[in-house]
Amino acid sequence: MWFFFFCSGRYITFIMDPFQYVYVIRNSKQLEFYEFADKMASRTFGYPSLSNFPKLNENLHRIYQYLQGKPLDIISDHMMKNLQHIFEWKCSQATDWKTEKMYKFCSFLMFEASFITLYGRDPAADGHNVISEIRDKFTKFDANFPYLVANIPIELLGVTKKVRQELIHHFLLRNMAKWMGGSEVIQARKDILEKYELLQDYDKAAHHLAFLWASVGNTIPATFWAMYYLLWHPEALAVVRDEIDHLLQSTGQKKGPGYCIHLTREQLDSLVYLESALNESLRMCSSSMNIRISLEDYILKLGGNQEVGLRKGDWIALYPQILHMDPEIYEDPEVYKFDRYIENGKKKTTFYKGGKKLKYFLMPFGSGISMCPGRFFAMNEMKLFLILFLAYFDVELVEKKPIGPDNSRMGLGILLPDSDIAFRYKIKSF
Ligand code: HEM
């Protein structure tokens, strides 16, 4: 099943049947992604098209290996240390109940810890202030991100152009040179970009801003939703807390301020209830659209006797939110069930529609050639955030108002909440 949509002089064909996704995902010869992504990203972040620089796209993609395997373990370990450092600091302020807004809290912690992990920090006294300044500008820029993607000229978007320039300025080589302890992935990006002499310093810095957006733009709201749903569902919170406590006990680790928690990749993987709860919140809040462009006039075969005619330049889209909310796949899809991805105490990886097993059932990280290279790191970051938070603090909601998604960035990734919500936390008494 598919339907057409006519927009700005071009047809978009939406593939609605998840069993047909595979015909789009595996057809990267006739259905291209990179040129489309390049146009959108260069306009949004303000750098010249990658197509002007031989093999730059391929070289940048090769670097994604630093987000897998051994380098993933290293970067996740750094994230764990950096998060703990910030939580220790939060502890000094929360000896009694402390109330904060949840989105602001997640944004502060995840931005700071991710930034230090990826880019490092200036060891000079103002290192923390610089990151806060970058975060505030990032938040302003991000608010207009959907308009930039929609091709609205940046000149019409108030201070966005100035804010983007200021943000890019932070990533000029002379400023980045002051940041110590960053990651291999960013160092490798710097090395590649330096090899392109025709790229101006400003353009290289704009590439670093693009990567910063990719690495926190979705992770922050996804962390918010994971925390929000857990606090709304005390039964889920209790099970996840119990699982974490049990792991820490069985690995002989003490929790709370002053104790260092260290978890290996296998130990993080073993937290099946935590992972299921995260997957469930991703199912409910992700709204990314996977777009491909037809490189020629041709007939796309969709299995059986189904096919669709595409003209050169037509768009074809998968919109996994439909899949995520399909009652034939997920019973009561609008209800949060933290253990949806658990079967007999193990990870559940088989889902069905109409009695047929699905290859794709959860797609917050996109698909095929455009699948998110940071997905393993993102999952680790969110797990670590929740593990450490629950290991350090007692926590509860202060307001009992339901929060919904702000649909203004539908199609662009994880939806932001339509408002913030107050919660309170206090160091656990041991
Ligand atoms: C919950 C968190 C995250 C979500 C839901 C997410 C989702 C996605 C999606 C859907 C895409 C594909 C976009 C498209 O098809 O147009 C993507 C691309 C990308 N993501 Fe993520 N992402 C997350 C976290 C991260 C992190 C932590 C990093 C890096 C550390 C990262 C780096 C990237 C990069 C570099 C791309 C572009 C890949 C390319 O060049 O083709 N993401 N992400």
Tab-separated table of C-alpha atoms and ligand atoms in Angstrom:
chain	number	residue	atom	x	y	z
A	1	MET	CA	0.000	0.000	0.000
A	2	TRP	CA	1.272	3.479	-0.864
A	3	PHE	CA	-0.108	6.948	-1.504
A	4	PHE	CA	1.000	10.087	-3.308
A	5	PHE	CA	1.388	13.537	-1.948
A	6	PHE	CA	2.073	16.533	-4.182
A	7	CYS	CA	4.311	19.159	-2.610
A	8	SER	CA	6.314	22.072	-4.093
A	9	GLY	CA	6.011	20.736	-7.627
A	10	ARG	CA	7.164	17.207	-6.792
A	11	TYR	CA	5.441	13.965	-5.968
A	12	ILE	CA	6.166	12.229	-2.678
A	13	THR	CA	5.173	8.569	-2.576
A	14	PHE	CA	4.651	7.287	0.948
A	15	ILE	CA	5.117	3.553	1.404
A	16	MET	CA	2.587	2.557	4.050
A	17	ASP	CA	3.018	-1.210	4.164
A	18	PRO	CA	6.001	-2.142	6.403
A	19	PHE	CA	6.488	-5.356	4.408
A	20	GLN	CA	7.317	-3.131	1.415
A	21	TYR	CA	9.933	-1.016	3.247
A	22	VAL	CA	12.621	-3.455	2.196
A	23	TYR	CA	12.151	-2.624	-1.522
A	24	VAL	CA	13.026	0.999	-0.794
A	25	ILE	CA	15.750	0.358	1.776
A	26	ARG	CA	17.743	-2.090	-0.337
A	27	ASN	CA	17.470	-0.071	-3.553
A	28	SER	CA	20.195	2.495	-2.985
A	29	LYS	CA	21.236	2.472	-6.683
A	30	GLN	CA	18.081	4.061	-8.088
A	31	LEU	CA	16.908	5.726	-4.876
A	32	GLU	CA	19.538	8.077	-3.596
A	33	PHE	CA	19.931	9.797	-0.249
A	34	TYR	CA	23.278	11.589	-0.055
A	35	GLU	CA	22.625	14.373	-2.568
A	36	PHE	CA	19.311	15.166	-0.902
A	37	ALA	CA	20.901	15.132	2.579
A	38	ASP	CA	23.809	17.262	1.377
A	39	LYS	CA	21.484	19.971	-0.002
A	40	MET	CA	19.471	20.051	3.213
A	41	ALA	CA	22.436	19.988	5.610
A	42	SER	CA	24.608	22.498	3.730
A	43	ARG	CA	21.740	25.001	3.704
A	44	THR	CA	20.844	24.375	7.375
A	45	PHE	CA	24.347	24.526	8.800
A	46	GLY	CA	25.843	27.001	6.340
A	47	TYR	CA	28.660	25.104	4.618
A	48	PRO	CA	29.282	24.625	0.866
A	49	SER	CA	27.894	21.481	-0.746
A	50	LEU	CA	30.015	18.350	-0.219
A	51	SER	CA	29.813	17.695	-3.946
A	52	ASN	CA	32.419	20.461	-4.523
A	53	PHE	CA	35.039	18.442	-2.651
A	54	PRO	CA	36.171	15.080	-4.040
A	55	LYS	CA	35.417	12.117	-1.762
A	56	LEU	CA	34.621	14.331	1.239
A	57	ASN	CA	31.274	12.584	1.802
A	58	GLU	CA	32.875	9.106	1.662
A	59	ASN	CA	35.722	10.184	3.934
A	60	LEU	CA	33.360	11.636	6.521
A	61	HIS	CA	31.285	8.451	6.430
A	62	ARG	CA	34.357	6.299	6.992
A	63	ILE	CA	34.819	8.041	10.326
A	64	TYR	CA	31.583	6.560	11.659
A	65	GLN	CA	33.615	3.427	12.478
A	66	TYR	CA	34.699	5.386	15.589
A	67	LEU	CA	31.145	5.009	16.899
A	68	GLN	CA	31.305	1.199	16.923
A	69	GLY	CA	33.382	-1.638	18.408
A	70	LYS	CA	36.298	-0.758	20.692
A	71	PRO	CA	36.083	3.039	20.085
A	72	LEU	CA	32.412	2.836	21.147
A	73	ASP	CA	33.478	1.277	24.461
A	74	ILE	CA	36.026	4.040	24.995
A	75	ILE	CA	33.618	6.857	24.205
A	76	SER	CA	30.877	5.254	26.362
A	77	ASP	CA	33.337	4.962	29.279
A	78	HIS	CA	34.154	8.660	28.921
A	79	MET	CA	30.461	9.501	28.849
A	80	MET	CA	29.981	7.490	32.049
A	81	LYS	CA	32.757	9.416	33.820
A	82	ASN	CA	31.559	12.791	32.570
A	83	LEU	CA	27.951	12.113	33.553
A	84	GLN	CA	29.086	10.983	37.012
A	85	HIS	CA	31.105	14.120	37.432
A	86	ILE	CA	28.032	16.261	36.736
A	87	PHE	CA	25.766	14.102	38.923
A	88	GLU	CA	28.276	14.437	41.794
A	89	TRP	CA	27.998	18.186	41.403
A	90	LYS	CA	24.177	17.944	41.329
A	91	CYS	CA	24.372	15.905	44.563
A	92	SER	CA	25.893	18.794	46.436
A	93	GLN	CA	22.718	20.767	45.625
A	94	ALA	CA	20.198	18.022	46.416
A	95	THR	CA	20.756	16.959	50.021
A	96	ASP	CA	17.072	17.859	50.469
A	97	TRP	CA	14.319	17.681	47.794
A	98	LYS	CA	15.198	19.947	44.882
A	99	THR	CA	12.608	20.838	42.235
A	100	GLU	CA	13.566	21.415	38.595
A	101	LYS	CA	11.978	21.378	35.171
A	102	MET	CA	12.598	18.014	33.537
A	103	TYR	CA	13.410	19.062	29.947
A	104	LYS	CA	15.779	21.740	31.175
A	105	PHE	CA	17.450	19.218	33.492
A	106	CYS	CA	17.911	16.595	30.723
A	107	SER	CA	19.091	19.238	28.288
A	108	PHE	CA	21.667	20.619	30.733
A	109	LEU	CA	23.099	17.233	31.675
A	110	MET	CA	23.060	15.521	28.307
A	111	PHE	CA	24.420	18.531	26.442
A	112	GLU	CA	27.251	19.106	28.881
A	113	ALA	CA	28.262	15.439	29.227
A	114	SER	CA	27.956	14.706	25.476
A	115	PHE	CA	29.854	17.845	24.551
A	116	ILE	CA	32.775	17.117	26.888
A	117	THR	CA	32.844	13.474	25.758
A	118	LEU	CA	32.872	14.312	22.056
A	119	TYR	CA	34.703	17.638	21.845
A	120	GLY	CA	36.568	17.873	25.170
A	121	ARG	CA	36.726	20.993	27.276
A	122	ASP	CA	38.938	23.959	27.878
A	123	PRO	CA	40.767	23.154	31.127
A	124	ALA	CA	40.905	26.882	31.862
A	125	ALA	CA	38.506	28.060	34.562
A	126	ASP	CA	35.875	29.248	32.087
A	127	GLY	CA	35.570	25.850	30.328
A	128	HIS	CA	32.178	25.212	31.903
A	129	ASN	CA	30.869	28.678	30.988
A	130	VAL	CA	31.867	28.231	27.345
A	131	ILE	CA	29.832	25.021	27.123
A	132	SER	CA	26.841	26.741	28.763
A	133	GLU	CA	27.139	29.557	26.252
A	134	ILE	CA	27.257	27.075	23.353
A	135	ARG	CA	24.237	25.223	24.791
A	136	ASP	CA	22.147	28.396	25.058
A	137	LYS	CA	22.948	29.359	21.470
A	138	PHE	CA	22.333	25.794	20.322
A	139	THR	CA	18.858	25.873	21.912
A	140	LYS	CA	18.028	29.114	20.063
A	141	PHE	CA	19.314	27.715	16.769
A	142	ASP	CA	17.488	24.421	17.271
A	143	ALA	CA	14.171	26.248	17.806
A	144	ASN	CA	14.310	27.371	14.161
A	145	PHE	CA	15.832	24.160	12.808
A	146	PRO	CA	12.531	22.928	11.237
A	147	TYR	CA	12.195	26.194	9.273
A	148	LEU	CA	15.740	25.929	7.912
A	149	VAL	CA	15.099	22.347	6.843
A	150	ALA	CA	11.885	23.533	5.182
A	151	ASN	CA	14.028	25.903	3.085
A	152	ILE	CA	12.862	29.149	4.714
A	153	PRO	CA	15.665	31.687	4.054
A	154	ILE	CA	17.673	32.200	7.229
A	155	GLU	CA	17.400	35.981	6.730
A	156	LEU	CA	13.673	35.680	7.532
A	157	LEU	CA	14.313	33.873	10.810
A	158	GLY	CA	15.176	36.737	13.148
A	159	VAL	CA	18.426	36.240	15.054
A	160	THR	CA	19.004	32.692	13.736
A	161	LYS	CA	21.675	33.759	11.250
A	162	LYS	CA	23.632	35.626	13.906
A	163	VAL	CA	23.260	32.774	16.400
A	164	ARG	CA	24.437	30.245	13.794
A	165	GLN	CA	27.468	32.401	12.991
A	166	GLU	CA	28.343	32.696	16.680
A	167	LEU	CA	27.937	28.960	17.165
A	168	ILE	CA	30.143	28.190	14.161
A	169	HIS	CA	32.728	30.591	15.526
A	170	HIS	CA	33.150	28.387	18.615
A	171	PHE	CA	34.262	25.538	16.337
A	172	LEU	CA	37.006	27.437	14.524
A	173	LEU	CA	40.214	25.439	14.748
A	174	ARG	CA	41.918	27.994	16.989
A	175	ASN	CA	39.070	27.656	19.527
A	176	MET	CA	38.768	23.857	19.274
A	177	ALA	CA	42.540	23.595	19.841
A	178	LYS	CA	41.914	24.689	23.453
A	179	TRP	CA	39.561	21.760	24.144
A	180	MET	CA	41.297	18.788	25.752
A	181	GLY	CA	40.198	15.164	26.159
A	182	GLY	CA	37.829	14.955	23.182
A	183	SER	CA	36.916	11.817	21.240
A	184	GLU	CA	38.573	9.927	18.391
A	185	VAL	CA	35.561	10.557	16.158
A	186	ILE	CA	35.929	14.334	16.382
A	187	GLN	CA	39.720	14.196	16.026
A	188	ALA	CA	39.291	12.077	12.879
A	189	ARG	CA	36.752	14.580	11.484
A	190	LYS	CA	39.176	17.431	12.151
A	191	ASP	CA	41.986	15.539	10.399
A	192	ILE	CA	39.831	14.816	7.333
A	193	LEU	CA	38.517	18.366	7.048
A	194	GLU	CA	42.071	19.760	7.383
A	195	LYS	CA	43.071	17.822	4.266
A	196	TYR	CA	40.661	19.901	2.152
A	197	GLU	CA	42.596	23.097	1.582
A	198	LEU	CA	39.782	24.660	-0.440
A	199	LEU	CA	37.447	24.448	2.546
A	200	GLN	CA	37.580	27.696	4.494
A	201	ASP	CA	38.142	27.536	8.294
A	202	TYR	CA	34.573	28.769	8.758
A	203	ASP	CA	33.183	25.953	6.585
A	204	LYS	CA	35.094	23.321	8.554
A	205	ALA	CA	33.680	24.788	11.764
A	206	ALA	CA	30.167	24.629	10.255
A	207	HIS	CA	30.691	20.884	9.673
A	208	HIS	CA	31.492	20.485	13.370
A	209	LEU	CA	28.265	22.301	14.251
A	210	ALA	CA	26.330	19.881	12.017
A	211	PHE	CA	27.804	16.913	13.884
A	212	LEU	CA	27.004	18.529	17.220
A	213	TRP	CA	23.379	18.888	16.116
A	214	ALA	CA	23.247	15.230	15.001
A	215	SER	CA	24.728	14.067	18.294
A	216	VAL	CA	22.507	15.963	20.745
A	217	GLY	CA	19.506	17.245	18.754
A	218	ASN	CA	17.658	13.927	19.153
A	219	THR	CA	19.359	12.510	22.241
A	220	ILE	CA	18.178	15.304	24.524
A	221	PRO	CA	14.431	14.976	23.767
A	222	ALA	CA	14.717	11.157	23.697
A	223	THR	CA	16.255	11.233	27.202
A	224	PHE	CA	13.457	13.514	28.351
A	225	TRP	CA	10.742	11.123	27.096
A	226	ALA	CA	12.461	8.100	28.629
A	227	MET	CA	12.589	9.816	32.020
A	228	TYR	CA	9.106	11.307	31.745
A	229	TYR	CA	7.429	7.986	30.946
A	230	LEU	CA	9.298	6.190	33.739
A	231	LEU	CA	8.233	8.784	36.318
A	232	TRP	CA	4.646	8.641	35.085
A	233	HIS	CA	4.602	4.879	35.513
A	234	PRO	CA	5.807	3.984	39.033
A	235	GLU	CA	5.466	0.242	38.305
A	236	ALA	CA	7.899	0.630	35.386
A	237	LEU	CA	10.249	2.773	37.458
A	238	ALA	CA	10.290	0.168	40.243
A	239	VAL	CA	11.193	-2.692	37.874
A	240	VAL	CA	13.921	-0.682	36.096
A	241	ARG	CA	15.342	0.550	39.421
A	242	ASP	CA	15.371	-2.996	40.736
A	243	GLU	CA	17.195	-4.265	37.668
A	244	ILE	CA	19.858	-1.558	37.999
A	245	ASP	CA	20.263	-2.164	41.763
A	246	HIS	CA	20.630	-5.857	41.138
A	247	LEU	CA	23.335	-5.328	38.505
A	248	LEU	CA	25.269	-2.940	40.735
A	249	GLN	CA	25.041	-5.340	43.672
A	250	SER	CA	26.043	-8.367	41.634
A	251	THR	CA	29.092	-6.515	40.291
A	252	GLY	CA	30.061	-5.390	43.801
A	253	GLN	CA	29.521	-1.695	43.091
A	254	LYS	CA	28.301	0.788	45.645
A	255	LYS	CA	25.971	3.509	44.490
A	256	GLY	CA	25.640	7.099	45.533
A	257	PRO	CA	27.930	10.094	45.832
A	258	GLY	CA	31.634	9.399	46.127
A	259	TYR	CA	31.474	5.906	44.560
A	260	CYS	CA	32.590	5.356	41.017
A	261	ILE	CA	30.256	3.215	38.912
A	262	HIS	CA	31.725	1.407	35.932
A	263	LEU	CA	29.719	-0.792	33.578
A	264	THR	CA	30.961	-2.750	30.591
A	265	ARG	CA	29.117	-3.005	27.283
A	266	GLU	CA	27.922	-6.527	28.224
A	267	GLN	CA	26.580	-5.249	31.552
A	268	LEU	CA	24.740	-2.392	29.832
A	269	ASP	CA	23.337	-4.920	27.351
A	270	SER	CA	22.105	-7.149	30.166
A	271	LEU	CA	19.663	-4.478	31.413
A	272	VAL	CA	16.755	-5.763	29.351
A	273	TYR	CA	13.992	-3.896	31.195
A	274	LEU	CA	15.847	-0.604	30.928
A	275	GLU	CA	16.388	-1.198	27.201
A	276	SER	CA	12.750	-2.161	26.695
A	277	ALA	CA	11.589	1.002	28.505
A	278	LEU	CA	13.894	3.099	26.305
A	279	ASN	CA	12.688	1.396	23.132
A	280	GLU	CA	9.097	1.955	24.189
A	281	SER	CA	9.625	5.693	24.696
A	282	LEU	CA	11.479	5.875	21.347
A	283	ARG	CA	8.538	4.104	19.695
A	284	MET	CA	6.178	6.728	21.053
A	285	CYS	CA	8.176	9.918	20.465
A	286	SER	CA	10.140	9.340	17.266
A	287	SER	CA	8.862	10.834	14.068
A	288	SER	CA	11.666	10.623	11.540
A	289	MET	CA	10.901	10.380	7.864
A	290	ASN	CA	13.249	8.318	5.686
A	291	ILE	CA	13.443	10.022	2.293
A	292	ARG	CA	14.979	8.813	-0.972
A	293	ILE	CA	15.050	10.508	-4.375
A	294	SER	CA	14.494	8.685	-7.626
A	295	LEU	CA	17.545	9.055	-9.885
A	296	GLU	CA	15.633	8.136	-13.045
A	297	ASP	CA	12.161	7.444	-14.410
A	298	TYR	CA	11.486	3.907	-13.375
A	299	ILE	CA	9.049	1.388	-11.918
A	300	LEU	CA	9.740	0.457	-8.310
A	301	LYS	CA	8.643	-3.133	-7.691
A	302	LEU	CA	7.028	-3.550	-4.294
A	303	GLY	CA	6.631	-7.329	-4.138
A	304	GLY	CA	3.714	-9.478	-5.291
A	305	ASN	CA	2.189	-7.710	-8.265
A	306	GLN	CA	2.517	-4.256	-6.742
A	307	GLU	CA	4.624	-1.482	-8.196
A	308	VAL	CA	4.774	2.276	-8.363
A	309	GLY	CA	5.941	4.495	-11.233
A	310	LEU	CA	8.513	7.133	-10.278
A	311	ARG	CA	9.784	10.050	-12.311
A	312	LYS	CA	13.351	11.276	-12.026
A	313	GLY	CA	13.500	13.596	-8.987
A	314	ASP	CA	10.369	12.220	-7.292
A	315	TRP	CA	10.611	11.586	-3.579
A	316	ILE	CA	9.788	8.325	-1.898
A	317	ALA	CA	9.248	8.248	1.844
A	318	LEU	CA	8.971	5.818	4.725
A	319	TYR	CA	7.281	7.220	7.780
A	320	PRO	CA	7.904	4.688	10.571
A	321	GLN	CA	5.649	6.493	13.041
A	322	ILE	CA	2.743	4.806	11.228
A	323	LEU	CA	4.395	1.449	11.893
A	324	HIS	CA	5.072	2.378	15.541
A	325	MET	CA	1.424	3.257	16.071
A	326	ASP	CA	-0.104	0.337	14.167
A	327	PRO	CA	-2.542	-1.525	16.492
A	328	GLU	CA	-2.062	-4.683	14.438
A	329	ILE	CA	1.601	-4.699	15.506
A	330	TYR	CA	1.453	-3.007	18.896
A	331	GLU	CA	-1.644	-3.617	20.985
A	332	ASP	CA	-2.971	-0.308	22.402
A	333	PRO	CA	-0.198	1.613	20.616
A	334	GLU	CA	-0.973	4.889	22.372
A	335	VAL	CA	-0.326	3.271	25.775
A	336	TYR	CA	3.194	3.195	27.273
A	337	LYS	CA	4.089	-0.405	28.175
A	338	PHE	CA	7.612	-0.463	29.500
A	339	ASP	CA	8.005	-4.226	28.995
A	340	ARG	CA	6.745	-4.378	25.393
A	341	TYR	CA	10.163	-5.444	24.190
A	342	ILE	CA	10.529	-8.298	26.693
A	343	GLU	CA	9.504	-11.901	26.179
A	344	ASN	CA	10.112	-14.586	28.808
A	345	GLY	CA	12.564	-12.293	30.599
A	346	LYS	CA	14.618	-11.741	27.406
A	347	LYS	CA	14.735	-9.091	24.675
A	348	LYS	CA	11.775	-9.479	22.327
A	349	THR	CA	12.768	-9.142	18.694
A	350	THR	CA	9.866	-10.744	16.857
A	351	PHE	CA	6.787	-8.723	16.006
A	352	TYR	CA	4.017	-9.658	13.614
A	353	LYS	CA	1.441	-7.983	11.407
A	354	GLY	CA	-1.411	-10.053	10.023
A	355	GLY	CA	0.367	-13.202	11.249
A	356	LYS	CA	3.513	-12.408	9.221
A	357	LYS	CA	6.846	-11.694	10.917
A	358	LEU	CA	8.133	-8.150	10.421
A	359	LYS	CA	11.713	-7.354	9.428
A	360	TYR	CA	11.275	-3.733	10.563
A	361	PHE	CA	9.257	-2.987	13.684
A	362	LEU	CA	11.143	-0.165	15.451
A	363	MET	CA	12.928	2.496	13.409
A	364	PRO	CA	13.791	5.600	15.444
A	365	PHE	CA	17.276	5.604	13.916
A	366	GLY	CA	16.271	5.515	10.250
A	367	SER	CA	17.112	2.779	7.782
A	368	GLY	CA	19.557	1.457	5.203
A	369	ILE	CA	22.207	3.846	3.874
A	370	SER	CA	20.945	6.735	6.007
A	371	MET	CA	20.718	4.813	9.280
A	372	CYS	CA	22.075	6.758	12.237
A	373	PRO	CA	25.766	5.915	12.810
A	374	GLY	CA	25.495	7.152	16.415
A	375	ARG	CA	22.676	4.790	17.416
A	376	PHE	CA	24.754	2.505	19.674
A	377	PHE	CA	26.342	5.453	21.430
A	378	ALA	CA	22.948	7.171	21.776
A	379	MET	CA	21.433	4.098	23.458
A	380	ASN	CA	24.424	3.836	25.812
A	381	GLU	CA	24.243	7.539	26.668
A	382	MET	CA	20.567	7.330	27.568
A	383	LYS	CA	21.027	4.131	29.569
A	384	LEU	CA	23.933	5.665	31.483
A	385	PHE	CA	21.949	8.805	32.224
A	386	LEU	CA	19.080	6.785	33.706
A	387	ILE	CA	21.319	4.313	35.569
A	388	LEU	CA	23.329	7.046	37.252
A	389	PHE	CA	20.315	9.203	37.955
A	390	LEU	CA	18.440	6.345	39.616
A	391	ALA	CA	21.584	5.197	41.461
A	392	TYR	CA	22.137	8.629	42.992
A	393	PHE	CA	18.653	9.978	43.598
A	394	ASP	CA	15.132	9.382	44.813
A	395	VAL	CA	12.857	11.084	42.335
A	396	GLU	CA	9.187	11.929	41.788
A	397	LEU	CA	6.956	14.154	39.687
A	398	VAL	CA	5.764	17.370	41.273
A	399	GLU	CA	3.210	18.226	38.597
A	400	LYS	CA	0.798	15.561	37.385
A	401	LYS	CA	0.027	17.162	34.038
A	402	PRO	CA	0.236	14.972	30.948
A	403	ILE	CA	2.713	16.191	28.350
A	404	GLY	CA	2.214	15.649	24.636
A	405	PRO	CA	4.537	15.975	21.671
A	406	ASP	CA	5.058	19.289	19.897
A	407	ASN	CA	4.317	18.216	16.339
A	408	SER	CA	6.105	21.133	14.677
A	409	ARG	CA	9.101	18.954	13.818
A	410	MET	CA	7.189	15.981	12.567
A	411	GLY	CA	9.329	13.999	10.168
A	412	LEU	CA	12.575	15.373	11.579
A	413	GLY	CA	13.447	12.978	14.382
A	414	ILE	CA	12.510	12.867	18.038
A	415	LEU	CA	9.619	15.202	18.841
A	416	LEU	CA	10.076	17.796	21.555
A	417	PRO	CA	7.535	17.968	24.403
A	418	ASP	CA	4.808	20.623	24.077
A	419	SER	CA	5.704	21.972	27.554
A	420	ASP	CA	8.080	21.271	30.413
A	421	ILE	CA	7.148	19.564	33.680
A	422	ALA	CA	8.401	19.936	37.263
A	423	PHE	CA	9.930	17.000	39.144
A	424	ARG	CA	11.971	16.735	42.308
A	425	TYR	CA	14.956	14.700	43.375
A	426	LYS	CA	17.032	14.110	46.498
A	427	ILE	CA	20.208	12.155	47.227
A	428	LYS	CA	19.272	8.657	48.299
A	429	SER	CA	19.775	7.817	51.941
A	430	PHE	CA	21.918	4.690	52.241
B	1	HEM	C1	18.154	9.177	20.329
B	1	HEM	C2	19.158	9.667	19.641
B	1	HEM	C3	19.270	9.671	18.153
B	1	HEM	C4	18.304	9.478	17.191
B	1	HEM	C5	16.835	9.154	17.391
B	1	HEM	C6	18.956	9.617	15.902
B	1	HEM	C7	18.306	9.468	14.690
B	1	HEM	C8	18.917	9.622	13.461
B	1	HEM	C9	18.261	9.448	12.191
B	1	HEM	C10	16.786	9.053	12.000
B	1	HEM	C11	19.173	9.709	11.220
B	1	HEM	C12	18.951	9.605	9.707
B	1	HEM	C13	18.384	10.852	9.168
B	1	HEM	C14	17.887	10.678	7.748
B	1	HEM	O1	17.582	9.577	7.279
B	1	HEM	O2	17.760	11.721	7.105
B	1	HEM	C15	20.412	10.065	11.884
B	1	HEM	C16	21.569	10.449	11.220
B	1	HEM	C17	22.744	10.755	11.864
B	1	HEM	N1	23.013	10.637	13.210
B	1	HEM	FE1	21.700	10.143	14.645
B	1	HEM	N2	20.280	9.895	16.108
B	1	HEM	C18	20.528	9.932	17.455
B	1	HEM	C19	21.737	10.145	18.084
B	1	HEM	C20	22.943	10.342	17.441
B	1	HEM	C21	24.222	10.471	18.088
B	1	HEM	C22	24.459	10.364	19.594
B	1	HEM	C23	25.146	10.707	17.109
B	1	HEM	C24	26.632	10.917	17.190
B	1	HEM	C25	27.381	10.830	18.239
B	1	HEM	C26	24.434	10.730	15.845
B	1	HEM	C27	25.007	10.978	14.617
B	1	HEM	C28	24.320	10.986	13.428
B	1	HEM	C29	24.939	11.371	12.164
B	1	HEM	C30	26.379	11.845	11.962
B	1	HEM	C31	23.950	11.231	11.177
B	1	HEM	C32	24.087	11.518	9.684
B	1	HEM	C33	24.583	10.287	9.009
B	1	HEM	C34	24.931	10.500	7.556
B	1	HEM	O3	25.881	11.234	7.302
B	1	HEM	O4	24.262	9.904	6.705
B	1	HEM	N3	23.103	10.492	16.083
B	1	HEM	N4	20.245	9.997	13.234
